[in-house]
Amino acid sequence: MTIEFKDYYAVLGVKKDAPADEIKQAYRRMARQHHPDLHLDKDKARAADKFKEINEAYEVLSDPDKRAKYDQIGPGWDALQEPAPPSGAGEERRGYHQAGPGESFSGFSDFFETLFGEAGTRGFAEGGDFKGDPRKGPDVEAELPLSLEDSLHGGDKKISILAPTLCSLCRGSGRRGNCFCPACAGVGETRQEKSITAHLPGFIRDGMRLRLQGQGGPSTHGAAPGDLFLRIRLLPHPLFKVSGSDLEAVATVMPWEASLGGVITVPTLEGPVRIRLPAGTHAGRRLRIAGKGLGKESGARGDLHAVVRIDIPGHTNERMEKLYRELREAGS
Ligand SMILES: [Zn+2]
């Protein structure tokens, strides 16, 4: 079979080095001019063929990848082809596939199919859209802010994200007739708030990405939707600093507690706990509370370090001042 080379630049009436916006303008002008709805019945079939040709040319020249491939292969096209058999007649010779009901403007030429693959036309016939690749929907990334407390528990968490959704007006094609779709500005998708359930592991770190299969962007033609990647952002905590799987908290003690030792209260993610403060504790000493940190990959927990800070009472009375003076004398 001989496949006729299609000069897409000639179809749109632009030069080979025409910039993208010039190609777009030419396409819009020609698509308006040849739209089948604007022609009388006797001219509709001819206009429809022309309209298909214009759309196909634009499909290739508006896509940088397709255009590059076309430009590369174009000049050598005839050499790749077998000698032409006696030409057929009618529809076949024109090289367009028959469109289904209600899809009178769809269909790509054999030339397009040969150059860009079967996949280029399959979805087109199903959906009547212009961009026909039945490819997986795009992957989407969203941020999931989590408190340290929430990060401990793992399990299912209901969250709300702005998810890309197939544009309901143009069904993902990005076009309405010969114009760009007004609802999505030609993108083919819009963003809609969507409630999803994410299963969180017990092991969470800031910046970690969770993959939720099939929760990403929609595909246009029955292919699998993309995946959603949730990027975890651990929210700053007023009491704890994170260091790997360990946490750090400040334990404020009074001078006599630091000197004599005793039992003090330290905050943890699961509420305050009481620990023993050794006698003669200096400021800055780190007291380890095992297993009160964040979850580890192994299923264990990191540690909490209580860093001792020695404070003094906000108010003193006569008796306290007397005792401080005695301390000064005894200590010097
Ligand atoms: Zn749209």
CSV table of C-alpha atoms and ligand atoms in Angstrom, one decimal:
chain,number,residue,atom,x,y,z
A,1,MET,CA,0.0,0.0,0.0
A,2,THR,CA,1.3,3.4,-0.8
A,3,ILE,CA,0.8,6.0,1.8
A,4,GLU,CA,0.7,9.5,0.4
A,5,PHE,CA,2.9,12.0,2.1
A,6,LYS,CA,0.9,14.8,3.7
A,7,ASP,CA,2.4,18.3,3.6
A,8,TYR,CA,0.9,19.6,6.9
A,9,TYR,CA,2.6,23.0,6.4
A,10,ALA,CA,0.9,23.4,3.1
A,11,VAL,CA,-2.4,22.3,4.6
A,12,LEU,CA,-2.3,25.1,7.1
A,13,GLY,CA,-0.6,27.5,4.6
A,14,VAL,CA,2.4,28.2,6.8
A,15,LYS,CA,6.2,28.1,6.3
A,16,LYS,CA,8.2,25.2,7.6
A,17,ASP,CA,9.8,27.4,10.2
A,18,ALA,CA,6.6,29.0,11.4
A,19,PRO,CA,6.5,29.6,15.1
A,20,ALA,CA,3.8,27.9,17.3
A,21,ASP,CA,1.5,30.9,17.6
A,22,GLU,CA,1.5,31.4,13.8
A,23,ILE,CA,0.5,27.8,13.4
A,24,LYS,CA,-2.2,28.2,15.9
A,25,GLN,CA,-3.6,31.3,14.2
A,26,ALA,CA,-3.6,29.6,10.8
A,27,TYR,CA,-5.3,26.6,12.3
A,28,ARG,CA,-8.1,28.6,13.9
A,29,ARG,CA,-8.6,30.7,10.8
A,30,MET,CA,-8.8,27.6,8.5
A,31,ALA,CA,-10.9,25.6,11.0
A,32,ARG,CA,-13.5,28.3,11.1
A,33,GLN,CA,-13.5,28.6,7.3
A,34,HIS,CA,-13.9,24.9,6.7
A,35,HIS,CA,-16.1,23.8,9.6
A,36,PRO,CA,-18.7,21.5,8.1
A,37,ASP,CA,-21.5,23.1,10.1
A,38,LEU,CA,-20.9,26.3,8.2
A,39,HIS,CA,-21.5,24.7,4.8
A,40,LEU,CA,-24.5,23.8,2.7
A,41,ASP,CA,-25.5,20.1,2.6
A,42,LYS,CA,-24.0,19.7,-0.9
A,43,ASP,CA,-20.6,20.9,0.4
A,44,LYS,CA,-20.6,19.3,3.8
A,45,ALA,CA,-18.7,16.2,2.8
A,46,ARG,CA,-15.9,18.1,1.1
A,47,ALA,CA,-15.7,20.6,4.0
A,48,ALA,CA,-15.6,17.7,6.5
A,49,ASP,CA,-12.6,16.1,4.7
A,50,LYS,CA,-10.9,19.5,4.6
A,51,PHE,CA,-11.7,20.0,8.3
A,52,LYS,CA,-10.1,16.6,9.1
A,53,GLU,CA,-7.1,17.4,7.2
A,54,ILE,CA,-6.7,20.8,9.0
A,55,ASN,CA,-7.1,19.1,12.4
A,56,GLU,CA,-4.7,16.4,11.6
A,57,ALA,CA,-2.1,19.0,10.4
A,58,TYR,CA,-2.6,20.9,13.6
A,59,GLU,CA,-2.4,17.8,15.7
A,60,VAL,CA,1.1,17.2,14.4
A,61,LEU,CA,2.4,20.7,14.1
A,62,SER,CA,1.1,21.9,17.5
A,63,ASP,CA,2.8,19.1,19.3
A,64,PRO,CA,6.6,19.7,19.5
A,65,ASP,CA,7.4,16.0,19.7
A,66,LYS,CA,5.1,15.1,16.8
A,67,ARG,CA,6.4,18.0,14.8
A,68,ALA,CA,10.0,17.1,15.3
A,69,LYS,CA,9.3,13.5,14.2
A,70,TYR,CA,7.4,14.7,11.2
A,71,ASP,CA,10.1,17.2,10.1
A,72,GLN,CA,12.7,14.4,10.4
A,73,ILE,CA,10.9,11.8,8.5
A,74,GLY,CA,9.2,14.0,6.0
A,75,PRO,CA,11.9,14.5,3.3
A,76,GLY,CA,12.7,10.8,3.1
A,77,TRP,CA,9.1,9.6,3.0
A,78,ASP,CA,8.9,8.6,-0.7
A,79,ALA,CA,12.0,6.6,-0.4
A,80,LEU,CA,10.4,4.5,2.4
A,81,GLN,CA,7.4,3.7,0.2
A,82,GLU,CA,6.8,1.0,-2.3
A,83,PRO,CA,6.0,2.1,-5.9
A,84,ALA,CA,2.4,3.3,-6.2
A,85,PRO,CA,-0.2,0.8,-7.4
A,86,PRO,CA,-2.9,2.1,-9.7
A,87,SER,CA,-4.8,4.5,-7.6
A,88,GLY,CA,-8.2,3.5,-6.2
A,89,ALA,CA,-11.2,5.7,-6.0
A,90,GLY,CA,-13.5,7.4,-3.5
A,91,GLU,CA,-13.1,7.2,0.2
A,92,GLU,CA,-10.2,4.7,0.2
A,93,ARG,CA,-8.0,6.8,-1.9
A,94,ARG,CA,-8.5,9.7,0.3
A,95,GLY,CA,-7.0,7.6,3.1
A,96,TYR,CA,-9.3,8.5,5.9
A,97,HIS,CA,-11.0,6.1,8.2
A,98,GLN,CA,-14.8,6.2,8.3
A,99,ALA,CA,-16.0,8.0,11.3
A,100,GLY,CA,-18.8,6.5,13.5
A,101,PRO,CA,-22.2,8.2,14.0
A,102,GLY,CA,-21.8,11.6,15.6
A,103,GLU,CA,-18.1,11.7,14.9
A,104,SER,CA,-18.2,13.2,11.5
A,105,PHE,CA,-15.0,15.2,12.0
A,106,SER,CA,-12.9,12.5,13.4
A,107,GLY,CA,-10.4,10.2,11.8
A,108,PHE,CA,-6.8,10.4,10.9
A,109,SER,CA,-5.1,9.5,7.6
A,110,ASP,CA,-3.1,6.4,7.0
A,111,PHE,CA,-0.1,8.7,6.8
A,112,PHE,CA,-0.7,9.9,10.3
A,113,GLU,CA,-1.3,6.4,11.6
A,114,THR,CA,1.9,5.1,10.0
A,115,LEU,CA,3.9,8.0,11.5
A,116,PHE,CA,2.4,8.1,14.9
A,117,GLY,CA,1.1,4.6,15.5
A,118,GLU,CA,-2.2,2.8,15.8
A,119,ALA,CA,-2.7,4.3,19.2
A,120,GLY,CA,-3.1,7.7,17.6
A,121,THR,CA,-6.4,6.8,16.2
A,122,ARG,CA,-8.0,4.2,18.5
A,123,GLY,CA,-9.2,6.6,21.2
A,124,PHE,CA,-10.2,9.1,18.6
A,125,ALA,CA,-12.8,6.7,17.2
A,126,GLU,CA,-14.1,5.8,20.7
A,127,GLY,CA,-14.4,9.3,22.1
A,128,GLY,CA,-14.6,11.5,19.1
A,129,ASP,CA,-11.8,13.6,20.6
A,130,PHE,CA,-8.8,15.0,19.0
A,131,LYS,CA,-6.1,13.7,21.2
A,132,GLY,CA,-6.5,10.0,20.8
A,133,ASP,CA,-3.7,8.3,22.7
A,134,PRO,CA,-5.1,5.8,25.2
A,135,ARG,CA,-2.3,6.5,27.5
A,136,LYS,CA,-2.2,6.3,31.3
A,137,GLY,CA,-3.4,9.4,33.0
A,138,PRO,CA,-0.8,11.8,34.4
A,139,ASP,CA,0.7,11.3,37.8
A,140,VAL,CA,-0.3,14.0,40.3
A,141,GLU,CA,1.6,15.2,43.3
A,142,ALA,CA,-0.2,16.7,46.3
A,143,GLU,CA,1.0,17.8,49.7
A,144,LEU,CA,-0.3,16.1,52.9
A,145,PRO,CA,0.4,18.1,56.0
A,146,LEU,CA,0.6,15.8,59.1
A,147,SER,CA,1.0,16.5,62.7
A,148,LEU,CA,3.6,14.5,64.6
A,149,GLU,CA,0.8,12.9,66.5
A,150,ASP,CA,-1.0,11.8,63.4
A,151,SER,CA,2.3,10.5,61.9
A,152,LEU,CA,2.5,7.9,64.7
A,153,HIS,CA,-0.7,6.1,64.1
A,154,GLY,CA,-0.6,5.3,60.4
A,155,GLY,CA,-3.8,3.7,59.1
A,156,ASP,CA,-6.5,5.2,56.9
A,157,LYS,CA,-6.8,8.9,56.7
A,158,LYS,CA,-9.5,10.8,54.8
A,159,ILE,CA,-8.0,13.8,53.0
A,160,SER,CA,-9.3,16.3,50.5
A,161,ILE,CA,-7.2,17.2,47.5
A,162,LEU,CA,-7.6,19.3,44.4
A,163,ALA,CA,-7.6,16.5,41.9
A,164,PRO,CA,-7.4,16.9,38.1
A,165,THR,CA,-10.6,15.7,36.6
A,166,LEU,CA,-11.5,15.1,32.9
A,167,CYS,CA,-13.2,18.3,31.6
A,168,SER,CA,-16.8,17.4,31.4
A,169,LEU,CA,-17.5,19.9,28.6
A,170,CYS,CA,-14.9,18.6,26.1
A,171,ARG,CA,-14.3,15.2,27.6
A,172,GLY,CA,-10.6,15.8,27.7
A,173,SER,CA,-10.0,16.8,24.1
A,174,GLY,CA,-9.4,20.4,25.0
A,175,ARG,CA,-11.5,21.6,22.1
A,176,ARG,CA,-15.1,22.5,21.3
A,177,GLY,CA,-15.7,22.3,17.6
A,178,ASN,CA,-13.0,24.3,16.1
A,179,CYS,CA,-12.2,26.3,19.2
A,180,PHE,CA,-10.4,25.7,22.4
A,181,CYS,CA,-12.7,24.5,25.1
A,182,PRO,CA,-13.8,27.5,27.2
A,183,ALA,CA,-14.2,25.4,30.4
A,184,CYS,CA,-10.6,24.1,30.6
A,185,ALA,CA,-8.9,26.6,28.2
A,186,GLY,CA,-7.8,23.7,26.0
A,187,VAL,CA,-6.1,21.7,28.7
A,188,GLY,CA,-8.6,18.9,28.7
A,189,GLU,CA,-8.9,18.8,32.5
A,190,THR,CA,-10.1,20.9,35.4
A,191,ARG,CA,-9.3,20.7,39.1
A,192,GLN,CA,-12.0,19.6,41.5
A,193,GLU,CA,-12.0,19.0,45.2
A,194,LYS,CA,-12.0,15.3,45.8
A,195,SER,CA,-12.1,13.3,49.0
A,196,ILE,CA,-9.8,10.3,49.1
A,197,THR,CA,-8.7,7.8,51.7
A,198,ALA,CA,-4.9,7.4,52.1
A,199,HIS,CA,-3.5,4.5,53.9
A,200,LEU,CA,-0.6,5.8,56.0
A,201,PRO,CA,2.2,3.5,57.1
A,202,GLY,CA,3.4,3.7,60.7
A,203,PHE,CA,6.7,5.0,59.5
A,204,ILE,CA,6.5,8.6,58.3
A,205,ARG,CA,9.2,11.1,57.5
A,206,ASP,CA,9.0,14.7,56.3
A,207,GLY,CA,9.3,14.8,52.5
A,208,MET,CA,8.3,11.2,52.1
A,209,ARG,CA,6.2,10.4,49.1
A,210,LEU,CA,3.3,7.9,49.2
A,211,ARG,CA,2.0,6.5,46.0
A,212,LEU,CA,-1.7,6.0,45.7
A,213,GLN,CA,-2.2,3.9,42.6
A,214,GLY,CA,-5.0,5.1,40.2
A,215,GLN,CA,-5.8,8.2,42.2
A,216,GLY,CA,-4.0,10.6,39.9
A,217,GLY,CA,-5.1,12.3,36.7
A,218,PRO,CA,-7.7,10.8,34.5
A,219,SER,CA,-6.9,9.1,31.2
A,220,THR,CA,-8.8,10.3,28.1
A,221,HIS,CA,-9.5,7.0,26.5
A,222,GLY,CA,-10.2,4.2,28.9
A,223,ALA,CA,-6.6,3.7,29.9
A,224,ALA,CA,-5.6,3.5,33.5
A,225,PRO,CA,-5.7,6.7,35.5
A,226,GLY,CA,-2.4,8.1,36.8
A,227,ASP,CA,-1.1,7.8,40.3
A,228,LEU,CA,-1.3,10.2,43.1
A,229,PHE,CA,1.9,11.0,45.0
A,230,LEU,CA,1.3,12.4,48.4
A,231,ARG,CA,4.3,14.3,49.7
A,232,ILE,CA,4.2,14.3,53.5
A,233,ARG,CA,5.0,17.5,55.3
A,234,LEU,CA,5.4,17.1,59.0
A,235,LEU,CA,4.0,20.1,60.7
A,236,PRO,CA,6.2,22.0,63.2
A,237,HIS,CA,5.3,21.0,66.7
A,238,PRO,CA,5.4,23.5,69.6
A,239,LEU,CA,7.1,21.0,72.0
A,240,PHE,CA,9.2,18.7,69.8
A,241,LYS,CA,12.0,18.9,67.4
A,242,VAL,CA,12.5,16.1,64.9
A,243,SER,CA,15.8,14.5,64.3
A,244,GLY,CA,15.5,11.3,62.2
A,245,SER,CA,13.3,9.0,64.2
A,246,ASP,CA,14.2,10.8,67.4
A,247,LEU,CA,12.4,13.7,69.1
A,248,GLU,CA,13.8,16.3,71.3
A,249,ALA,CA,11.9,18.2,74.0
A,250,VAL,CA,13.0,20.7,76.6
A,251,ALA,CA,12.7,19.7,80.3
A,252,THR,CA,12.6,22.7,82.5
A,253,VAL,CA,13.7,22.1,86.1
A,254,MET,CA,14.3,24.3,89.1
A,255,PRO,CA,17.8,24.7,90.6
A,256,TRP,CA,17.1,22.6,93.6
A,257,GLU,CA,15.6,19.8,91.4
A,258,ALA,CA,18.8,19.9,89.2
A,259,SER,CA,20.9,19.7,92.3
A,260,LEU,CA,19.1,17.2,94.5
A,261,GLY,CA,17.5,15.1,91.8
A,262,GLY,CA,13.9,14.0,91.9
A,263,VAL,CA,11.0,13.1,89.6
A,264,ILE,CA,10.1,15.5,86.8
A,265,THR,CA,7.3,15.6,84.2
A,266,VAL,CA,8.3,15.5,80.5
A,267,PRO,CA,5.9,15.9,77.5
A,268,THR,CA,5.7,13.1,74.9
A,269,LEU,CA,3.4,12.7,71.8
A,270,GLU,CA,1.2,10.5,73.9
A,271,GLY,CA,0.9,12.8,76.9
A,272,PRO,CA,3.2,13.7,79.8
A,273,VAL,CA,5.3,11.1,81.5
A,274,ARG,CA,7.3,11.2,84.8
A,275,ILE,CA,10.9,10.4,84.8
A,276,ARG,CA,13.7,10.4,87.3
A,277,LEU,CA,16.1,13.3,87.3
A,278,PRO,CA,19.5,12.3,88.6
A,279,ALA,CA,21.1,14.5,91.4
A,280,GLY,CA,23.6,17.0,90.1
A,281,THR,CA,22.1,17.4,86.6
A,282,HIS,CA,23.7,20.2,84.6
A,283,ALA,CA,21.8,22.3,82.1
A,284,GLY,CA,21.9,20.8,78.6
A,285,ARG,CA,22.0,17.2,79.8
A,286,ARG,CA,20.0,14.9,77.5
A,287,LEU,CA,17.7,12.4,79.3
A,288,ARG,CA,16.7,9.6,77.0
A,289,ILE,CA,13.2,8.2,77.1
A,290,ALA,CA,13.3,5.1,75.0
A,291,GLY,CA,10.6,4.3,72.4
A,292,LYS,CA,8.8,7.7,72.6
A,293,GLY,CA,10.1,9.0,69.2
A,294,LEU,CA,8.7,8.6,65.7
A,295,GLY,CA,8.0,5.3,64.1
A,296,LYS,CA,10.8,3.5,62.4
A,297,GLU,CA,10.8,1.4,59.2
A,298,SER,CA,11.4,-1.7,61.4
A,299,GLY,CA,8.2,-1.1,63.3
A,300,ALA,CA,10.0,0.1,66.4
A,301,ARG,CA,10.0,3.6,67.7
A,302,GLY,CA,12.8,6.1,68.0
A,303,ASP,CA,13.7,7.8,71.3
A,304,LEU,CA,12.7,11.1,72.9
A,305,HIS,CA,15.5,13.2,74.4
A,306,ALA,CA,14.6,15.6,77.1
A,307,VAL,CA,17.2,18.4,77.2
A,308,VAL,CA,17.5,19.8,80.6
A,309,ARG,CA,17.0,23.6,81.0
A,310,ILE,CA,17.4,25.1,84.5
A,311,ASP,CA,15.1,28.0,85.3
A,312,ILE,CA,14.6,30.1,88.4
A,313,PRO,CA,11.3,31.0,90.0
A,314,GLY,CA,9.7,34.1,88.6
A,315,HIS,CA,9.0,35.5,92.0
A,316,THR,CA,11.1,35.3,95.2
A,317,ASN,CA,10.0,35.9,98.7
A,318,GLU,CA,12.0,36.9,101.8
A,319,ARG,CA,12.7,33.3,102.8
A,320,MET,CA,13.8,32.2,99.3
A,321,GLU,CA,16.2,35.2,99.2
A,322,LYS,CA,17.6,34.2,102.5
A,323,LEU,CA,18.2,30.6,101.3
A,324,TYR,CA,19.8,31.8,98.1
A,325,ARG,CA,22.2,33.9,100.2
A,326,GLU,CA,23.0,30.9,102.3
A,327,LEU,CA,23.6,28.9,99.2
A,328,ARG,CA,26.0,31.5,97.9
A,329,GLU,CA,28.0,31.4,101.1
A,330,ALA,CA,27.9,27.6,101.3
A,331,GLY,CA,29.0,27.3,97.6
A,332,SER,CA,31.8,29.7,97.5
B,1,ZN,ZN,-12.6,21.3,28.3
